mmCIF file of C-alpha atoms in Angstrom:
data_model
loop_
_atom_site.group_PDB
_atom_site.id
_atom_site.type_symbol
_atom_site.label_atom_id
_atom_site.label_comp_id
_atom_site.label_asym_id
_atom_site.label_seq_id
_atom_site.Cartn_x
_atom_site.Cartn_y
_atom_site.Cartn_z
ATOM 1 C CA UNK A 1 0.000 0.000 0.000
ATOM 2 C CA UNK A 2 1.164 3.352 -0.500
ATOM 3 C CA UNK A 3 2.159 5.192 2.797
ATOM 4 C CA UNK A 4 1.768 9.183 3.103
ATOM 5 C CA UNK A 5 3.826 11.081 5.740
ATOM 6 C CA UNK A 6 3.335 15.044 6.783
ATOM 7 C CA UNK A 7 5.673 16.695 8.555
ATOM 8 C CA UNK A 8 5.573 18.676 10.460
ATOM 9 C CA UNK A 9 2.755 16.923 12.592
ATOM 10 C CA UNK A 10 2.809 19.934 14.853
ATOM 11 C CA UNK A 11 2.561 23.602 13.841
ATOM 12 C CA UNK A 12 2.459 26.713 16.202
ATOM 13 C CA UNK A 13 1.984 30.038 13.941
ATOM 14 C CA UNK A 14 1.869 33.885 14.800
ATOM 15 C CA UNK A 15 -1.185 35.684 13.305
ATOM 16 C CA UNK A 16 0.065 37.179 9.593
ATOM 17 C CA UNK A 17 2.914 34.503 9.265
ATOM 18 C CA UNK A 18 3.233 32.076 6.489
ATOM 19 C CA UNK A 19 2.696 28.117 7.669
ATOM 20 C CA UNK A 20 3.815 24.776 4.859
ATOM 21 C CA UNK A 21 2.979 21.412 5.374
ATOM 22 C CA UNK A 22 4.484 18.609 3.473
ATOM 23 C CA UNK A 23 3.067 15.221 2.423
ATOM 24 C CA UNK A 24 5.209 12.619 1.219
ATOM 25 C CA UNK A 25 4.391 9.442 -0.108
ATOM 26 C CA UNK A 26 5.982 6.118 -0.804
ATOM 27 C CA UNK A 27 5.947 6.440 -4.506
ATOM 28 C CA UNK A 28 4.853 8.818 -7.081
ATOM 29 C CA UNK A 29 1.376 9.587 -7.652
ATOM 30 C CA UNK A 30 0.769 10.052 -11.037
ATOM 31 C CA UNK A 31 -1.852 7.972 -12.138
ATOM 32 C CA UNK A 32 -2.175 6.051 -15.094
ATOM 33 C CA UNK A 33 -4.098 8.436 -16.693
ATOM 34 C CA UNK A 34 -1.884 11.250 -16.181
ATOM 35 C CA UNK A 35 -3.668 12.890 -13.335
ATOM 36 C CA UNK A 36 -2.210 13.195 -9.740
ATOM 37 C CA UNK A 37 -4.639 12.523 -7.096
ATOM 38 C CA UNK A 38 -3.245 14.191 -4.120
ATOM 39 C CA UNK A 39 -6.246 15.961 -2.190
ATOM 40 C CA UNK A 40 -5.648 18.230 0.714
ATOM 41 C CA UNK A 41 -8.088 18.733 3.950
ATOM 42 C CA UNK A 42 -8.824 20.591 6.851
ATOM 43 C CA UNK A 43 -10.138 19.596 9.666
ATOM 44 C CA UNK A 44 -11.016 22.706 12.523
ATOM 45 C CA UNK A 45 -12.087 21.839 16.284
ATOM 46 C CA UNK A 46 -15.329 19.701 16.590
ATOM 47 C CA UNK A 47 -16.178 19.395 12.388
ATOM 48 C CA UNK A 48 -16.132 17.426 9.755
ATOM 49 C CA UNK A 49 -13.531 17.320 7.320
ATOM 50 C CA UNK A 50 -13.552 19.971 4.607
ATOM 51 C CA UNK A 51 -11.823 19.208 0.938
ATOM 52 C CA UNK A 52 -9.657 22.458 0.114
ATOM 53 C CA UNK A 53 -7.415 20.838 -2.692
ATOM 54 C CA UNK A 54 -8.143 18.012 -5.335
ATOM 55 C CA UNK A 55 -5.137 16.981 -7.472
ATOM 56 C CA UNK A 56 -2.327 18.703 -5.704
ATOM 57 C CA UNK A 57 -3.433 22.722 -6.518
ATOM 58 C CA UNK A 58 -7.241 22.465 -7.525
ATOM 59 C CA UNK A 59 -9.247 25.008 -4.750
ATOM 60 C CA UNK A 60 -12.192 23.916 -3.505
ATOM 61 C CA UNK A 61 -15.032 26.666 -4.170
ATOM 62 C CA UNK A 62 -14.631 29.067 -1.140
ATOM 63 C CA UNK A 63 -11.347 28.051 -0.045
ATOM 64 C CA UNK A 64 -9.382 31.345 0.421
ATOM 65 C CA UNK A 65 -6.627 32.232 -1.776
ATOM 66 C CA UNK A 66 -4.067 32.506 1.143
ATOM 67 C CA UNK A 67 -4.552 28.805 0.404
ATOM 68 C CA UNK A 68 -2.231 26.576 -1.889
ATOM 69 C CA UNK A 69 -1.357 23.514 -2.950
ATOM 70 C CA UNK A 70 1.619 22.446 -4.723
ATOM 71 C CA UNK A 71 4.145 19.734 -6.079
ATOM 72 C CA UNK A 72 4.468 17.041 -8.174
ATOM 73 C CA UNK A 73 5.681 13.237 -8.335
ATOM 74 C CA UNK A 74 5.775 12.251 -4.273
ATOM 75 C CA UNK A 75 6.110 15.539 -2.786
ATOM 76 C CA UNK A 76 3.719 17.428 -1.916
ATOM 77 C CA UNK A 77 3.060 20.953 -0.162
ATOM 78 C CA UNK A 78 0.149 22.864 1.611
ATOM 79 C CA UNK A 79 1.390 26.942 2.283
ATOM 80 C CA UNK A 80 -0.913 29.114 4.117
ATOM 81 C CA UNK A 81 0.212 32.762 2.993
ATOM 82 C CA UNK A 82 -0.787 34.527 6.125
ATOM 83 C CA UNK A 83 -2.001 32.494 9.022
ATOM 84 C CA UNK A 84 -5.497 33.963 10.416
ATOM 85 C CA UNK A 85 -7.830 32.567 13.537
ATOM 86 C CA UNK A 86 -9.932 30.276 11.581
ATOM 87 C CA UNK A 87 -6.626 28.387 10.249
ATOM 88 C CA UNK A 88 -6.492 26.565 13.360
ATOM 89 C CA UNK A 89 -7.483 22.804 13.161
ATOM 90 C CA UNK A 90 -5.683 19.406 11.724
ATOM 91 C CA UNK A 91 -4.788 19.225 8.145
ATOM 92 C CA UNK A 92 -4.453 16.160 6.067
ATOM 93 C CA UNK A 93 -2.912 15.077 2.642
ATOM 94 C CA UNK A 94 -4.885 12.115 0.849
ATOM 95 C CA UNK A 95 -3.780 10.022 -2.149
ATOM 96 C CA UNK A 96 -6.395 8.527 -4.237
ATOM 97 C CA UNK A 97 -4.281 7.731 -7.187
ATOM 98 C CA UNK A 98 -4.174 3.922 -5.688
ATOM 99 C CA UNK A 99 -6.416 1.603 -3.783
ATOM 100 C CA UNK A 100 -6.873 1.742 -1.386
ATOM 101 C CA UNK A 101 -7.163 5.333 -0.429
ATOM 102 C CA UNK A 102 -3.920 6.569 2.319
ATOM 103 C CA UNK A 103 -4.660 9.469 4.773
ATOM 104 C CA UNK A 104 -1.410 10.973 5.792
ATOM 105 C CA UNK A 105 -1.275 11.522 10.021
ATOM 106 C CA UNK A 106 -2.454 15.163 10.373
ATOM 107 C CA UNK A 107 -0.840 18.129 10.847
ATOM 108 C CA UNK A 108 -2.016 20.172 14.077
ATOM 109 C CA UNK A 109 -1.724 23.973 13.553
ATOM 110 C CA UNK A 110 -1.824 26.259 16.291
ATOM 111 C CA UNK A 111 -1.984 29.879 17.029
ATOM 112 C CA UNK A 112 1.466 31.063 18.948
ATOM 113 C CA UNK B 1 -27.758 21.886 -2.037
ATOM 114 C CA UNK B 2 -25.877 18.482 -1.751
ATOM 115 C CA UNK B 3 -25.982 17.580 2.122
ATOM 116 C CA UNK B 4 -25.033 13.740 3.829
ATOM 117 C CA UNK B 5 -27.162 13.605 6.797
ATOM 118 C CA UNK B 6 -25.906 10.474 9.476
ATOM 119 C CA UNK B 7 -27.617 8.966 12.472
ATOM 120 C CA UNK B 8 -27.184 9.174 15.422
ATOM 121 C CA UNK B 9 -24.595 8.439 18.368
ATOM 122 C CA UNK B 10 -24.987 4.783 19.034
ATOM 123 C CA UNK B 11 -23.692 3.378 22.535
ATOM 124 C CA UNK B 12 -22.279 -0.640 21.964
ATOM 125 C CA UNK B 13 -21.020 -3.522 24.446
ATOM 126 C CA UNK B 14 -18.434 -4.956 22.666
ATOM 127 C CA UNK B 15 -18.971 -7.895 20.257
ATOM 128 C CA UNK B 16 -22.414 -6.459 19.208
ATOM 129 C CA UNK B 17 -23.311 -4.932 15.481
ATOM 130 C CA UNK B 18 -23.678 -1.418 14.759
ATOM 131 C CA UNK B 19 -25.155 0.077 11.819
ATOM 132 C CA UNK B 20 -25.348 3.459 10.586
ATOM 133 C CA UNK B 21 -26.810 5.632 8.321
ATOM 134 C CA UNK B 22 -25.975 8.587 6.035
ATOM 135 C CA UNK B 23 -29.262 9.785 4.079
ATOM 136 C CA UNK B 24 -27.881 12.143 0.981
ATOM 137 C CA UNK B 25 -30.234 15.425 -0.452
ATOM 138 C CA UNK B 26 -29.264 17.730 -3.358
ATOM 139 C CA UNK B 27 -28.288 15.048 -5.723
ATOM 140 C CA UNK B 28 -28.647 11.989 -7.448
ATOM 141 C CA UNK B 29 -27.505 8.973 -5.391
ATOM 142 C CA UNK B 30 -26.303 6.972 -8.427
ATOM 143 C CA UNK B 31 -23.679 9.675 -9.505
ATOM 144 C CA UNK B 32 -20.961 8.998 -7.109
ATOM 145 C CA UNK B 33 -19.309 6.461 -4.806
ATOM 146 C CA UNK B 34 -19.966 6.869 -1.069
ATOM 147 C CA UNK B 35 -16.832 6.253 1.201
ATOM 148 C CA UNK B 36 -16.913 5.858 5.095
ATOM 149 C CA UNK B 37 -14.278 6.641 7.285
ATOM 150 C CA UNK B 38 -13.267 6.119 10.773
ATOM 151 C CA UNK B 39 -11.618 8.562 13.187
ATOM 152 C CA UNK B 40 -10.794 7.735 16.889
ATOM 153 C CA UNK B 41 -10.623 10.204 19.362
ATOM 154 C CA UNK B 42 -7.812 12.455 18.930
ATOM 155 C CA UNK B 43 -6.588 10.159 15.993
ATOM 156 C CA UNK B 44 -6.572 10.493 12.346
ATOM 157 C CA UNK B 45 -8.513 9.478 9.795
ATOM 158 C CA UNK B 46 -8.804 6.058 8.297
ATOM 159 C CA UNK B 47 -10.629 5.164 4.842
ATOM 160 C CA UNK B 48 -12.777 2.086 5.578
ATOM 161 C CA UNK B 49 -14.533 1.106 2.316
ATOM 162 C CA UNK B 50 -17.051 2.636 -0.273
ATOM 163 C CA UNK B 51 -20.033 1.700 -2.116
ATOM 164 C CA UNK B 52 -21.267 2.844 -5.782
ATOM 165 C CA UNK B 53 -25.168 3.258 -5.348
ATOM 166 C CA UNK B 54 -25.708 2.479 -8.398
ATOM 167 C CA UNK B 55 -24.718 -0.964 -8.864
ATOM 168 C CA UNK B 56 -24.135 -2.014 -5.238
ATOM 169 C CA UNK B 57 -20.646 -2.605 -5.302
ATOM 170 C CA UNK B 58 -17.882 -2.141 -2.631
ATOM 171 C CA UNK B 59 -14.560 -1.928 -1.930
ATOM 172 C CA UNK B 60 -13.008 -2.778 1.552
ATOM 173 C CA UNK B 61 -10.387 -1.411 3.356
ATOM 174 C CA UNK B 62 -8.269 -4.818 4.324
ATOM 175 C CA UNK B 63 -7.963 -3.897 8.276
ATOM 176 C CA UNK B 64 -11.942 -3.865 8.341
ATOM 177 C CA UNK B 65 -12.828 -6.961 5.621
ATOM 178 C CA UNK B 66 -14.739 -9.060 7.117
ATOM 179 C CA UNK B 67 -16.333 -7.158 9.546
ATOM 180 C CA UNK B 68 -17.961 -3.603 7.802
ATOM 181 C CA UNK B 69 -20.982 -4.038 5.339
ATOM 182 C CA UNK B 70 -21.553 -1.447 3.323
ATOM 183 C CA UNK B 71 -24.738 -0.949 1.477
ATOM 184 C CA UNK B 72 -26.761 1.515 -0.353
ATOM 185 C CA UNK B 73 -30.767 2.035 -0.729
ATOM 186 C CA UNK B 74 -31.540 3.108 -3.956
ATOM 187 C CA UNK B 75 -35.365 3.767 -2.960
ATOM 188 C CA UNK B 76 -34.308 6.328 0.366
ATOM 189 C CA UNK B 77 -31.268 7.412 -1.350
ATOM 190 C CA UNK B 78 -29.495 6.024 2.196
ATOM 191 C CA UNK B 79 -26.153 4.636 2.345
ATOM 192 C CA UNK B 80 -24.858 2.096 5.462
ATOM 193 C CA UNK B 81 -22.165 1.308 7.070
ATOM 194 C CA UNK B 82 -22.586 -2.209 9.208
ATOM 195 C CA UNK B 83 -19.414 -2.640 11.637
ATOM 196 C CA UNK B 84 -19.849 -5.950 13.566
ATOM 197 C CA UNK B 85 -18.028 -7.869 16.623
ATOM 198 C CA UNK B 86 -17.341 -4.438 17.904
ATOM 199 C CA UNK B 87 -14.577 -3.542 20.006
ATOM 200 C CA UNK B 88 -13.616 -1.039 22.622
ATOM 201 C CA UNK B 89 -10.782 -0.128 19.532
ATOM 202 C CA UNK B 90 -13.649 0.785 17.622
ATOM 203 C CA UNK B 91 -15.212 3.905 19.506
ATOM 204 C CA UNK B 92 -15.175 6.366 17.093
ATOM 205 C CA UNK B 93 -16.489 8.939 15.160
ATOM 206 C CA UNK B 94 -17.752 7.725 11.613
ATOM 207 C CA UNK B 95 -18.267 9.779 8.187
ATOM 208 C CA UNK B 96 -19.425 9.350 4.983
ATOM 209 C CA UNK B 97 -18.125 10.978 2.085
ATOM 210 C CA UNK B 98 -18.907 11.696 -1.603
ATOM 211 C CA UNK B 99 -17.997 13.291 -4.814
ATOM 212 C CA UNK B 100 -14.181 12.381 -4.184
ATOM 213 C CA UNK B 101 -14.981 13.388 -0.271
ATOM 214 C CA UNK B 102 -15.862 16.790 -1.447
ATOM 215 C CA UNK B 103 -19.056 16.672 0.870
ATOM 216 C CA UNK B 104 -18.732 15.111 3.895
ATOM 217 C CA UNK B 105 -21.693 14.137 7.031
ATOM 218 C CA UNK B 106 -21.722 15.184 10.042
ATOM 219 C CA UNK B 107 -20.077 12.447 11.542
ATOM 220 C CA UNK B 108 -21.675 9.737 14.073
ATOM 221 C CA UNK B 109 -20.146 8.776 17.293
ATOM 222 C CA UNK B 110 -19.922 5.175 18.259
ATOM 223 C CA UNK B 111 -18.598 4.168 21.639
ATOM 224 C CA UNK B 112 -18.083 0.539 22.430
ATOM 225 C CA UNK B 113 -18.112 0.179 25.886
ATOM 226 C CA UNK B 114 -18.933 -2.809 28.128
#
């Protein structure tokens, strides 16, 4: 199976500053048919799950644009341009490009 | 407005069967797979198996085969999610998921506890 690792699992941020959160996985994840299914999510305090990225840079609608996803291959990246309030939660990298479907462990982010 | 509505927290002694519900609104029930997922407390999340609606079948994630059932109703537009010989391991919140897990339910809490 493949494995996906974040680092770092733990994140403490000022208000304003920039925050990146890497996903890794055991082997690249370009799919057969050319796509990359790397999907990114966050998860704030007491909620469900919410989709912000589909194949590695894709925003969800209403995702804000201090959002981003990048990379390519096996490495992966989640920036947050300018850290605000409601940024605080777990975030998670997902590959979907094989079965069955790997969560990576969560990244905590944190106000300082 | 597509929305995955779940049951209710369940309370289980262990070695029992729980099933649970997620009832979907806003779109067609055949268009897209519907994945579960497990989280523990304070733990991450684990994909546990899906179902396509429209021709009833389902893929299993290997740590849960041969105890999670996953069904759909075509007629209430209702997916389930059957977990059986429960365990205190298994206290949990569960979701459903669709359209690639772009929508998500609200969750359902499951504690196994003797």
């Amino acid at each position: 199976d493949v494995v996906v690792t974040q680092s770092p699992l733990s994140l403490s941020v000022t208000l304003g500053q920039p925050a990146s959160i890497s996903c890794r996985s055991s082997q690249s994840l370009v799919h057969s048919d050319g796509n990359t299914y790397l999907n990114w999510f966050q998860q704030r305090p007491g909620q469900s799950p919410r989709r912000l990225f589909y194949q590695v840079s894709n925003r969800d609608s209403g995702v804000p644009d201090r959002f981003s996803g990048s990379g390519s291959g096996a490495d992966f990246t989640l920036k947050i341009s300018r850290v605000e309030s409601e940024d605080v939660g777990v975030y998670y990298c997902m590959q979907g490009s094989y079965w069955p479907p790997a969560f990576g462990q969560g990244t905590k982010v944190e106000i300082k | 407005e597509v929305q995955l509505v779940q049951s209710g927290a369940e309370v289980k002694k262990p070695g029992t069967t729980v099933k649970i519900s997620c009832t979907v609104f806003g779109y067609t029930f055949t268009d897209s797979d519907m994945y579960w997922v497990q989280q523990a407390p304070g733990k991450g999340l684990e994909w546990m198996g899906l179902v396509d609606p429209e021709d009833g079948e389902t893929i299993y994630a290997e740590k849960f085969q041969g105890r999670v059932t996953i069904t759909a109703d075509t007629s209430t537009d209702t997916a389930y999610m059957e977990l059986s010989s429960l365990r205190a391991d298994d206290t949990a919140v569960y979701y459903c998921a669709t359209f690639g897990f772009d929508y998500w339910g609200q969750g359902t809490l499951v504690t196994v506890s003797s």
